[in-house]
mmCIF file of C-alpha atoms in Angstrom:
data_model
loop_
_atom_site.group_PDB
_atom_site.id
_atom_site.type_symbol
_atom_site.label_atom_id
_atom_site.label_comp_id
_atom_site.label_asym_id
_atom_site.label_seq_id
_atom_site.Cartn_x
_atom_site.Cartn_y
_atom_site.Cartn_z
ATOM 1 C CA MET J 1 0.000 0.000 0.000
ATOM 2 C CA ARG J 2 2.860 2.294 0.916
ATOM 3 C CA ASN J 3 4.640 1.549 -2.343
ATOM 4 C CA ARG J 4 1.425 2.256 -4.302
ATOM 5 C CA LYS J 5 1.066 5.684 -2.664
ATOM 6 C CA THR J 6 4.708 6.422 -3.404
ATOM 7 C CA VAL J 7 4.245 5.544 -7.077
ATOM 8 C CA MET J 8 1.057 7.624 -7.357
ATOM 9 C CA LEU J 9 2.799 10.617 -5.752
ATOM 10 C CA SER J 10 5.735 10.313 -8.165
ATOM 11 C CA VAL J 11 3.383 10.216 -11.153
ATOM 12 C CA ALA J 12 1.521 13.325 -9.922
ATOM 13 C CA ILE J 13 4.793 15.245 -9.502
ATOM 14 C CA ALA J 14 5.922 14.208 -12.972
ATOM 15 C CA LEU J 15 2.637 15.285 -14.529
ATOM 16 C CA THR J 16 2.777 18.625 -12.724
ATOM 17 C CA PHE J 17 6.339 19.229 -13.926
ATOM 18 C CA THR J 18 5.444 18.208 -17.481
ATOM 19 C CA SER J 19 2.399 20.506 -17.504
ATOM 20 C CA ALA J 20 4.456 23.436 -16.249
ATOM 21 C CA CYS J 21 7.080 22.883 -18.949
ATOM 22 C CA ALA J 22 4.382 22.641 -21.586
ATOM 23 C CA GLN J 23 2.900 25.938 -20.446
ATOM 24 C CA LYS J 24 6.332 27.554 -20.487
ATOM 25 C CA ASN J 25 7.050 26.292 -23.976
ATOM 26 C CA GLU J 26 3.626 27.450 -25.121
ATOM 27 C CA ALA J 27 4.178 30.963 -23.749
ATOM 28 C CA VAL J 28 7.588 31.354 -25.424
ATOM 29 C CA PRO J 29 7.310 30.115 -29.007
ATOM 30 C CA GLU J 30 10.398 28.738 -30.643
ATOM 31 C CA LYS J 31 12.362 31.361 -32.569
ATOM 32 C CA PRO J 32 12.401 30.598 -36.280
ATOM 33 C CA GLN J 33 15.750 29.817 -37.879
ATOM 34 C CA SER J 34 17.318 32.712 -39.729
ATOM 35 C CA SER J 35 18.752 31.892 -43.126
ATOM 36 C CA SER J 36 19.969 35.422 -43.908
ATOM 37 C CA PRO J 37 20.708 38.728 -42.143
ATOM 38 C CA MET J 38 17.478 40.171 -43.545
ATOM 39 C CA ASN J 39 15.473 38.062 -41.097
ATOM 40 C CA GLU J 40 17.290 39.520 -38.119
ATOM 41 C CA ILE J 41 18.245 43.009 -39.286
ATOM 42 C CA LYS J 42 15.121 44.958 -40.077
ATOM 43 C CA MET J 43 13.442 48.290 -39.524
ATOM 44 C CA GLN J 44 13.052 49.123 -35.867
ATOM 45 C CA GLN J 45 10.319 51.369 -34.530
ATOM 46 C CA ALA J 46 11.023 53.325 -31.389
ATOM 47 C CA PRO J 47 10.519 50.898 -28.478
ATOM 48 C CA ALA J 48 7.386 51.428 -26.376
ATOM 49 C CA THR J 49 9.229 52.180 -23.146
ATOM 50 C CA ASP J 50 7.425 53.593 -20.144
ATOM 51 C CA TYR J 51 9.835 56.325 -19.049
ATOM 52 C CA ARG J 52 8.004 56.851 -15.812
ATOM 53 C CA ALA J 53 9.664 53.631 -14.642
ATOM 54 C CA LEU J 54 13.188 54.864 -15.462
ATOM 55 C CA ASN J 55 15.663 56.724 -13.333
ATOM 56 C CA GLY J 56 16.383 59.883 -15.309
ATOM 57 C CA GLU J 57 19.997 59.976 -14.072
ATOM 58 C CA GLU J 58 20.887 56.370 -14.843
ATOM 59 C CA PRO J 59 23.202 55.861 -17.862
ATOM 60 C CA LYS J 60 23.044 52.901 -20.224
ATOM 61 C CA SER J 61 26.081 50.794 -21.066
ATOM 62 C CA LEU J 62 26.650 49.084 -24.400
ATOM 63 C CA PRO J 63 29.109 46.169 -24.351
ATOM 64 C CA VAL J 64 32.190 46.473 -26.550
ATOM 65 C CA VAL J 65 33.454 43.567 -28.668
ATOM 66 C CA GLN J 66 36.671 43.278 -30.653
ATOM 67 C CA PHE J 67 37.317 41.951 -34.138
ATOM 68 C CA ASP J 68 40.881 41.986 -35.457
ATOM 69 C CA GLY J 69 41.894 44.317 -32.655
ATOM 70 C CA ILE J 70 39.184 46.915 -33.459
ATOM 71 C CA LYS J 71 36.503 47.806 -30.914
ATOM 72 C CA TYR J 72 32.829 47.733 -31.949
ATOM 73 C CA VAL J 73 29.347 47.892 -30.457
ATOM 74 C CA SER J 74 26.141 46.410 -31.821
ATOM 75 C CA MET J 75 24.423 48.919 -34.093
ATOM 76 C CA GLN J 76 21.042 47.554 -33.082
ATOM 77 C CA GLN J 77 21.742 48.080 -29.384
ATOM 78 C CA LEU J 78 22.758 51.656 -30.120
ATOM 79 C CA VAL J 79 19.622 52.228 -32.214
ATOM 80 C CA GLU J 80 17.334 50.865 -29.516
ATOM 81 C CA ALA J 81 19.009 52.918 -26.783
ATOM 82 C CA LEU J 82 18.651 56.132 -28.801
ATOM 83 C CA GLN J 83 15.101 55.250 -29.896
ATOM 84 C CA TYR J 84 15.990 55.672 -33.529
ATOM 85 C CA GLN J 85 14.432 53.802 -36.395
ATOM 86 C CA SER J 86 16.544 51.688 -38.733
ATOM 87 C CA ASP J 87 16.394 49.991 -42.092
ATOM 88 C CA TRP J 88 18.579 47.216 -43.490
ATOM 89 C CA ASP J 89 18.998 46.721 -47.248
ATOM 90 C CA PRO J 90 20.571 43.281 -47.784
ATOM 91 C CA SER J 91 21.031 43.814 -51.509
ATOM 92 C CA THR J 92 23.428 46.725 -50.948
ATOM 93 C CA GLN J 93 24.543 45.790 -47.404
ATOM 94 C CA THR J 94 23.374 49.224 -46.258
ATOM 95 C CA TYR J 95 22.122 50.165 -42.796
ATOM 96 C CA ARG J 96 20.194 53.440 -42.290
ATOM 97 C CA ILE J 97 19.185 55.058 -39.015
ATOM 98 C CA GLY J 98 17.443 58.234 -37.862
ATOM 99 C CA ASP J 99 14.281 59.652 -36.285
ATOM 100 C CA PHE J 100 11.493 60.052 -38.888
ATOM 101 C CA GLY J 101 13.963 60.133 -41.772
ATOM 102 C CA ALA J 102 17.292 58.408 -42.498
ATOM 103 C CA GLU J 103 19.981 60.826 -41.316
ATOM 104 C CA TYR J 104 22.775 58.235 -41.253
ATOM 105 C CA GLU J 105 23.717 55.624 -43.829
ATOM 106 C CA PHE J 106 26.396 52.959 -43.434
ATOM 107 C CA LYS J 107 27.655 50.386 -45.929
ATOM 108 C CA MET J 108 29.323 47.283 -44.627
ATOM 109 C CA ASN J 109 33.111 47.161 -44.982
ATOM 110 C CA THR J 110 33.146 50.724 -46.354
ATOM 111 C CA PRO J 111 35.168 53.278 -44.335
ATOM 112 C CA THR J 112 32.779 56.145 -45.090
ATOM 113 C CA ALA J 113 29.317 57.026 -43.847
ATOM 114 C CA ARG J 114 26.672 59.426 -45.094
ATOM 115 C CA LEU J 115 25.588 62.021 -42.547
ATOM 116 C CA GLN J 116 22.686 64.008 -44.001
ATOM 117 C CA ASN J 117 23.976 64.713 -47.521
ATOM 118 C CA LYS J 118 27.663 64.584 -46.650
ATOM 119 C CA GLU J 119 30.169 61.759 -46.728
ATOM 120 C CA VAL J 120 32.219 61.331 -43.578
ATOM 121 C CA ALA J 121 35.442 59.307 -43.483
ATOM 122 C CA LEU J 122 35.702 56.654 -40.770
ATOM 123 C CA GLN J 123 38.865 55.209 -39.265
ATOM 124 C CA ASN J 124 37.318 51.757 -39.535
ATOM 125 C CA ALA J 125 34.359 50.401 -41.459
ATOM 126 C CA PRO J 126 31.163 48.942 -39.958
ATOM 127 C CA VAL J 127 31.001 45.172 -40.324
ATOM 128 C CA LEU J 128 28.408 42.421 -40.473
ATOM 129 C CA LYS J 129 29.154 39.432 -38.256
ATOM 130 C CA GLY J 130 26.575 36.677 -38.500
ATOM 131 C CA ASN J 131 23.270 38.516 -38.333
ATOM 132 C CA THR J 132 24.581 41.544 -36.417
ATOM 133 C CA VAL J 133 25.818 44.875 -37.726
ATOM 134 C CA TYR J 134 28.620 46.384 -35.669
ATOM 135 C CA ILE J 135 29.750 50.008 -35.672
ATOM 136 C CA PRO J 136 33.293 50.980 -34.614
ATOM 137 C CA VAL J 137 33.458 52.689 -31.248
ATOM 138 C CA GLN J 138 35.465 55.537 -32.746
ATOM 139 C CA ALA J 139 32.712 56.170 -35.304
ATOM 140 C CA ILE J 140 30.219 56.734 -32.487
ATOM 141 C CA ALA J 141 32.368 59.509 -31.080
ATOM 142 C CA ASP J 142 32.871 61.054 -34.520
ATOM 143 C CA LEU J 143 29.313 60.856 -35.858
ATOM 144 C CA PHE J 144 26.999 61.159 -32.861
ATOM 145 C CA LYS J 145 28.683 63.779 -30.698
ATOM 146 C CA GLU J 146 25.941 66.326 -31.472
ATOM 147 C CA ASP J 147 23.151 63.785 -31.017
ATOM 148 C CA MET J 148 23.914 62.298 -27.629
ATOM 149 C CA ASN J 149 26.201 62.244 -24.623
ATOM 150 C CA SER J 150 28.561 59.265 -24.495
ATOM 151 C CA THR J 151 31.805 58.171 -22.839
ATOM 152 C CA ILE J 152 33.950 55.036 -22.873
ATOM 153 C CA GLU J 153 34.240 53.525 -19.406
ATOM 154 C CA ASP J 154 35.604 50.133 -18.325
ATOM 155 C CA GLY J 155 35.488 48.704 -21.827
ATOM 156 C CA GLN J 156 31.919 49.857 -22.496
ATOM 157 C CA VAL J 157 30.273 52.716 -24.363
ATOM 158 C CA VAL J 158 28.178 54.553 -21.777
ATOM 159 C CA LEU J 159 25.236 56.707 -22.855
ATOM 160 C CA HIS J 160 24.270 59.481 -20.462
ATOM 161 C CA PRO J 161 20.771 60.979 -20.197
ATOM 162 C CA SER J 162 20.393 64.140 -22.221
ATOM 163 C CA GLY J 163 17.712 65.579 -19.950
ATOM 164 C CA THR J 164 14.919 65.106 -22.502
ATOM 165 C CA ALA J 165 13.282 62.003 -21.051
ATOM 166 C CA VAL J 166 9.518 62.104 -21.452
ATOM 167 C CA GLU J 167 6.535 60.266 -20.119
ATOM 168 C CA ASN J 168 4.855 57.886 -22.508
ATOM 169 C CA ILE J 169 1.543 59.753 -22.542
ATOM 170 C CA GLU J 170 -0.387 61.863 -25.040
ATOM 171 C CA ASP J 171 -0.649 65.575 -24.458
ATOM 172 C CA THR J 172 -3.116 67.520 -26.587
ATOM 173 C CA THR J 173 -3.238 70.568 -24.353
ATOM 174 C CA ARG J 174 -1.771 73.935 -25.168
ATOM 175 C CA GLY J 175 1.517 74.981 -23.668
ATOM 176 C CA PRO J 176 2.454 78.466 -22.403
ATOM 177 C CA ALA J 177 1.201 81.368 -24.513
ATOM 178 C CA ASP J 178 4.713 82.402 -25.535
ATOM 179 C CA LEU J 179 5.190 78.991 -27.205
ATOM 180 C CA GLU J 180 2.097 79.251 -29.384
ATOM 181 C CA PHE J 181 2.433 79.421 -33.145
ATOM 182 C CA ALA J 182 0.792 82.277 -35.060
ATOM 183 C CA ASP J 183 0.273 83.313 -38.673
ATOM 184 C CA ASP J 184 1.896 86.292 -40.313
ATOM 185 C CA PRO J 185 -1.068 88.630 -41.025
ATOM 186 C CA LEU J 186 0.800 89.887 -44.102
ATOM 187 C CA ASP J 187 0.988 86.449 -45.714
ATOM 188 C CA PRO J 188 -0.177 87.158 -49.297
ATOM 189 C CA PHE J 189 -1.561 83.632 -49.579
ATOM 190 C CA LYS J 190 -3.559 83.638 -46.354
ATOM 191 C CA THR J 191 -7.129 82.753 -47.360
ATOM 192 C CA ALA J 192 -9.942 80.806 -45.746
ATOM 193 C CA LYS J 193 -9.570 77.046 -46.119
ATOM 194 C CA PRO J 194 -12.414 74.665 -46.930
ATOM 195 C CA ASN J 195 -13.858 72.742 -44.011
ATOM 196 C CA GLY J 196 -13.760 69.034 -43.407
ATOM 197 C CA LYS J 197 -10.029 68.369 -43.682
ATOM 198 C CA PRO J 198 -8.776 65.558 -41.438
ATOM 199 C CA LYS J 199 -6.442 66.800 -38.737
ATOM 200 C CA LEU J 200 -4.828 65.238 -35.705
ATOM 201 C CA SER J 201 -4.302 67.072 -32.469
ATOM 202 C CA PHE J 202 -1.974 64.639 -30.760
ATOM 203 C CA ASP J 203 1.721 64.069 -31.165
ATOM 204 C CA PRO J 204 3.387 61.361 -33.312
ATOM 205 C CA THR J 205 5.120 59.461 -30.530
ATOM 206 C CA GLY J 206 2.389 59.368 -27.883
ATOM 207 C CA GLN J 207 4.755 61.318 -25.663
ATOM 208 C CA THR J 208 4.984 64.795 -24.242
ATOM 209 C CA ALA J 209 8.176 66.798 -24.033
ATOM 210 C CA PRO J 210 9.437 68.552 -20.905
ATOM 211 C CA VAL J 211 9.109 72.306 -20.543
ATOM 212 C CA MET J 212 12.436 73.820 -21.550
ATOM 213 C CA ALA J 213 14.095 76.452 -19.396
ATOM 214 C CA SER J 214 14.574 78.858 -22.277
ATOM 215 C CA TRP J 215 13.253 79.237 -25.817
ATOM 216 C CA ASN J 216 15.689 81.633 -27.433
ATOM 217 C CA ARG J 217 15.557 79.839 -30.773
ATOM 218 C CA TRP J 218 13.322 82.401 -32.453
ATOM 219 C CA GLU J 219 15.304 84.061 -35.200
ATOM 220 C CA GLN J 220 14.608 87.637 -36.167
ATOM 221 C CA ASP J 221 16.184 87.625 -39.645
ATOM 222 C CA ALA J 222 14.535 89.610 -42.406
ATOM 223 C CA VAL J 223 12.299 87.201 -44.301
ATOM 224 C CA PRO J 224 11.831 87.685 -48.043
ATOM 225 C CA VAL J 225 8.431 87.139 -49.596
ATOM 226 C CA MET J 226 8.120 83.799 -51.362
ATOM 227 C CA LYS J 227 8.325 84.668 -55.057
ATOM 228 C CA ASN J 228 7.223 82.746 -58.125
ATOM 229 C CA ILE J 229 5.423 80.149 -56.001
ATOM 230 C CA ASP J 230 1.711 79.814 -55.379
ATOM 231 C CA THR J 231 1.747 78.412 -51.855
ATOM 232 C CA ASN J 232 -1.983 77.723 -51.899
ATOM 233 C CA SER J 233 -1.340 75.497 -54.894
ATOM 234 C CA LEU J 234 1.591 73.869 -53.079
ATOM 235 C CA ILE J 235 -0.584 73.072 -50.058
ATOM 236 C CA GLN J 236 -3.302 71.631 -52.286
ATOM 237 C CA LYS J 237 -0.677 69.481 -54.003
ATOM 238 C CA ALA J 238 0.540 68.215 -50.613
ATOM 239 C CA GLU J 239 -3.021 67.344 -49.592
ATOM 240 C CA GLN J 240 -3.374 65.113 -52.631
ATOM 241 C CA TYR J 241 -1.018 62.691 -50.882
ATOM 242 C CA LEU J 242 -2.935 62.425 -47.606
ATOM 243 C CA GLY J 243 -2.916 58.796 -46.517
ATOM 244 C CA VAL J 244 0.176 57.752 -48.508
ATOM 245 C CA LYS J 245 1.964 55.342 -46.187
ATOM 246 C CA TYR J 246 5.094 56.182 -44.242
ATOM 247 C CA LYS J 247 8.285 54.136 -44.597
ATOM 248 C CA PHE J 248 11.495 54.994 -42.834
ATOM 249 C CA GLY J 249 14.459 55.473 -45.167
ATOM 250 C CA THR J 250 12.302 55.052 -48.261
ATOM 251 C CA GLY J 251 13.543 55.796 -51.747
ATOM 252 C CA PRO J 252 11.981 58.216 -54.264
ATOM 253 C CA TYR J 253 8.183 58.256 -54.153
ATOM 254 C CA PRO J 254 7.687 57.369 -57.848
ATOM 255 C CA GLU J 255 9.642 54.164 -57.221
ATOM 256 C CA THR J 256 8.390 53.197 -53.764
ATOM 257 C CA GLY J 257 4.948 54.788 -53.344
ATOM 258 C CA ARG J 258 6.001 55.707 -49.783
ATOM 259 C CA PHE J 259 7.285 58.783 -47.937
ATOM 260 C CA ASP J 260 9.270 59.549 -44.850
ATOM 261 C CA CYS J 261 9.167 63.064 -43.436
ATOM 262 C CA SER J 262 11.909 64.606 -45.549
ATOM 263 C CA THR J 263 11.202 62.791 -48.823
ATOM 264 C CA PHE J 264 7.644 64.138 -48.582
ATOM 265 C CA THR J 265 8.722 67.763 -48.228
ATOM 266 C CA ASP J 266 11.399 67.336 -50.878
ATOM 267 C CA TYR J 267 8.946 65.774 -53.330
ATOM 268 C CA ILE J 268 6.279 68.457 -52.875
ATOM 269 C CA PHE J 269 8.672 71.379 -53.219
ATOM 270 C CA SER J 270 10.364 69.788 -56.221
ATOM 271 C CA LYS J 271 7.046 70.181 -58.049
ATOM 272 C CA TYR J 272 7.541 73.944 -57.711
ATOM 273 C CA GLY J 273 11.178 74.111 -58.758
ATOM 274 C CA ILE J 274 12.701 74.104 -55.262
ATOM 275 C CA ASP J 275 15.373 71.528 -54.495
ATOM 276 C CA LEU J 276 15.588 70.554 -50.822
ATOM 277 C CA GLY J 277 18.119 68.335 -49.118
ATOM 278 C CA ARG J 278 17.410 64.629 -48.686
ATOM 279 C CA THR J 279 17.181 64.757 -44.891
ATOM 280 C CA ALA J 280 15.333 66.915 -42.373
ATOM 281 C CA ARG J 281 18.608 68.191 -40.962
ATOM 282 C CA SER J 282 19.955 69.280 -44.332
ATOM 283 C CA GLN J 283 16.640 70.952 -45.176
ATOM 284 C CA SER J 284 16.812 72.883 -41.909
ATOM 285 C CA GLU J 285 19.961 74.598 -43.177
ATOM 286 C CA GLN J 286 18.206 76.053 -46.230
ATOM 287 C CA GLY J 287 16.123 79.199 -46.599
ATOM 288 C CA SER J 288 15.527 82.115 -44.241
ATOM 289 C CA SER J 289 14.673 81.792 -40.559
ATOM 290 C CA VAL J 290 11.113 82.574 -39.465
ATOM 291 C CA ASN J 291 9.708 83.483 -36.061
ATOM 292 C CA ARG J 292 7.090 81.027 -34.779
ATOM 293 C CA LYS J 293 4.742 83.988 -34.374
ATOM 294 C CA SER J 294 5.000 84.966 -38.057
ATOM 295 C CA LEU J 295 4.453 81.748 -39.988
ATOM 296 C CA ARG J 296 3.258 81.677 -43.562
ATOM 297 C CA LYS J 297 1.815 78.911 -45.688
ATOM 298 C CA GLY J 298 4.566 76.767 -47.128
ATOM 299 C CA ASP J 299 7.075 77.395 -44.343
ATOM 300 C CA LEU J 300 9.069 74.339 -43.317
ATOM 301 C CA MET J 301 8.830 73.494 -39.606
ATOM 302 C CA PHE J 302 11.510 71.512 -37.810
ATOM 303 C CA PHE J 303 11.289 69.628 -34.517
ATOM 304 C CA TYR J 304 13.425 67.421 -32.332
ATOM 305 C CA VAL J 305 12.198 63.968 -31.364
ATOM 306 C CA PRO J 306 12.447 63.383 -27.584
ATOM 307 C CA GLY J 307 14.579 60.564 -26.254
ATOM 308 C CA ARG J 308 16.291 59.788 -22.992
ATOM 309 C CA PHE J 309 19.792 59.763 -24.470
ATOM 310 C CA LYS J 310 19.279 62.107 -27.426
ATOM 311 C CA SER J 311 19.965 65.822 -27.762
ATOM 312 C CA ASN J 312 17.042 68.223 -27.783
ATOM 313 C CA LYS J 313 18.881 70.421 -30.282
ATOM 314 C CA THR J 314 19.029 67.974 -33.183
ATOM 315 C CA VAL J 315 16.443 68.166 -35.976
ATOM 316 C CA GLY J 316 14.518 64.917 -36.266
ATOM 317 C CA HIS J 317 11.302 65.822 -38.083
ATOM 318 C CA VAL J 318 10.033 68.247 -40.741
ATOM 319 C CA GLY J 319 6.589 69.276 -41.940
ATOM 320 C CA ILE J 320 4.938 71.954 -44.102
ATOM 321 C CA TYR J 321 2.950 74.715 -42.430
ATOM 322 C CA MET J 322 -0.565 75.041 -43.882
ATOM 323 C CA GLY J 323 -1.748 78.113 -42.012
ATOM 324 C CA ASP J 324 -4.241 78.424 -39.158
ATOM 325 C CA GLY J 325 -2.124 76.279 -36.827
ATOM 326 C CA GLU J 326 -2.006 73.195 -39.051
ATOM 327 C CA MET J 327 0.899 71.220 -40.502
ATOM 328 C CA ILE J 328 0.948 68.513 -43.163
ATOM 329 C CA HIS J 329 3.685 65.931 -42.783
ATOM 330 C CA ALA J 330 4.627 62.278 -43.236
ATOM 331 C CA CYS J 331 4.847 60.429 -39.930
ATOM 332 C CA PRO J 332 4.310 56.882 -38.600
ATOM 333 C CA LYS J 333 2.005 58.019 -35.758
ATOM 334 C CA PRO J 334 -0.724 58.590 -34.713
ATOM 335 C CA LYS J 335 -1.745 57.637 -38.230
ATOM 336 C CA ASP J 336 0.591 55.832 -40.577
ATOM 337 C CA GLY J 337 1.444 58.172 -43.429
ATOM 338 C CA VAL J 338 0.840 61.689 -44.705
ATOM 339 C CA GLN J 339 -1.463 63.485 -42.263
ATOM 340 C CA ILE J 340 -2.517 66.902 -40.972
ATOM 341 C CA SER J 341 -1.761 67.829 -37.358
ATOM 342 C CA GLU J 342 -2.827 70.711 -35.131
ATOM 343 C CA ILE J 343 0.487 72.157 -33.934
ATOM 344 C CA ASN J 344 -0.697 74.433 -31.123
ATOM 345 C CA THR J 345 -0.424 71.579 -28.651
ATOM 346 C CA ALA J 346 2.153 71.065 -25.930
ATOM 347 C CA TYR J 347 4.119 68.407 -27.806
ATOM 348 C CA TRP J 348 4.720 70.403 -30.983
ATOM 349 C CA GLN J 349 5.210 73.683 -29.143
ATOM 350 C CA LYS J 350 7.896 72.265 -26.881
ATOM 351 C CA THR J 351 9.780 70.215 -29.467
ATOM 352 C CA PHE J 352 9.867 73.007 -32.062
ATOM 353 C CA LEU J 353 13.377 74.017 -33.120
ATOM 354 C CA LYS J 354 13.003 76.359 -36.085
ATOM 355 C CA ALA J 355 11.011 77.336 -39.139
ATOM 356 C CA LYS J 356 12.478 78.101 -42.554
ATOM 357 C CA ARG J 357 11.097 79.847 -45.637
ATOM 358 C CA VAL J 358 12.559 78.550 -48.883
ATOM 359 C CA ALA J 359 12.375 80.179 -52.302
ATOM 360 C CA SER J 360 13.776 79.661 -55.784
#
């Protein structure tokens, strides 16, 4: 009888253990085998991190590895830490990263990188090992010094908070009055717009930026009138592409049928004989500076994209001002693609960097 109870108890324990293992295996599906880097290296959206759970003063360390005596870090770990997006093109062995547009482009085993529209020489080339892209540690210091704070400590690359951490919440409220955007009453193209246009009053990341201590970014340069361009026509042309899907790092629209933020602005202005740079940052260097209180239709608006380790001075997004507090732009959120947003909300007011007026 005692032996029978012992056997029954052993069977019950075995069944319980087997059931628990089955549940564990069921909860964590087996990872599919990767036959090529394309399966592992793919576009990354900004991770949905709840920053309320983070210590704003805590740095993040990226482990350093060595190949042939050269120090590298995983590009994907860097991208995730900075909350960038990325795109991998296996046919050309090219890796692109940035906010809402590809500001950086790397080719494997090539000792140059593209930063905006410029080529930058690297001491060592990025490499692909297995399914992982690695960037030389020295390249991080050379290329990202304006984007983030980093040091090398104890054999690791350490990212330090930039002071722009944000809570993962939507904020559709207005900010302080001095941050509000306003139209130039002398805009020659300021006319009433038809009703019924779709617009979005919340920000593209679902986040709200911190209130900055000072907003001395408003330039007071003399602004020439936009000549030889019908900005009402330009805005109507831009609206024809409402709903076209967003794709980070996309190629020319006629080839891909997709936009990112800077290819959208470039494409629209090209229809009116104005050549813009390929990236939001390069576009921000063109034209004449405009005060946020004197915006006109067709002005380009530039913003930073908040991130715990990123600078709040680096352009990450661009859109076209439509007048009456609205902007048309290509963005992955809250809708995927070309959309109209109400910009007199806390997010856009606080992340605004500059506005530019371009002309032929």
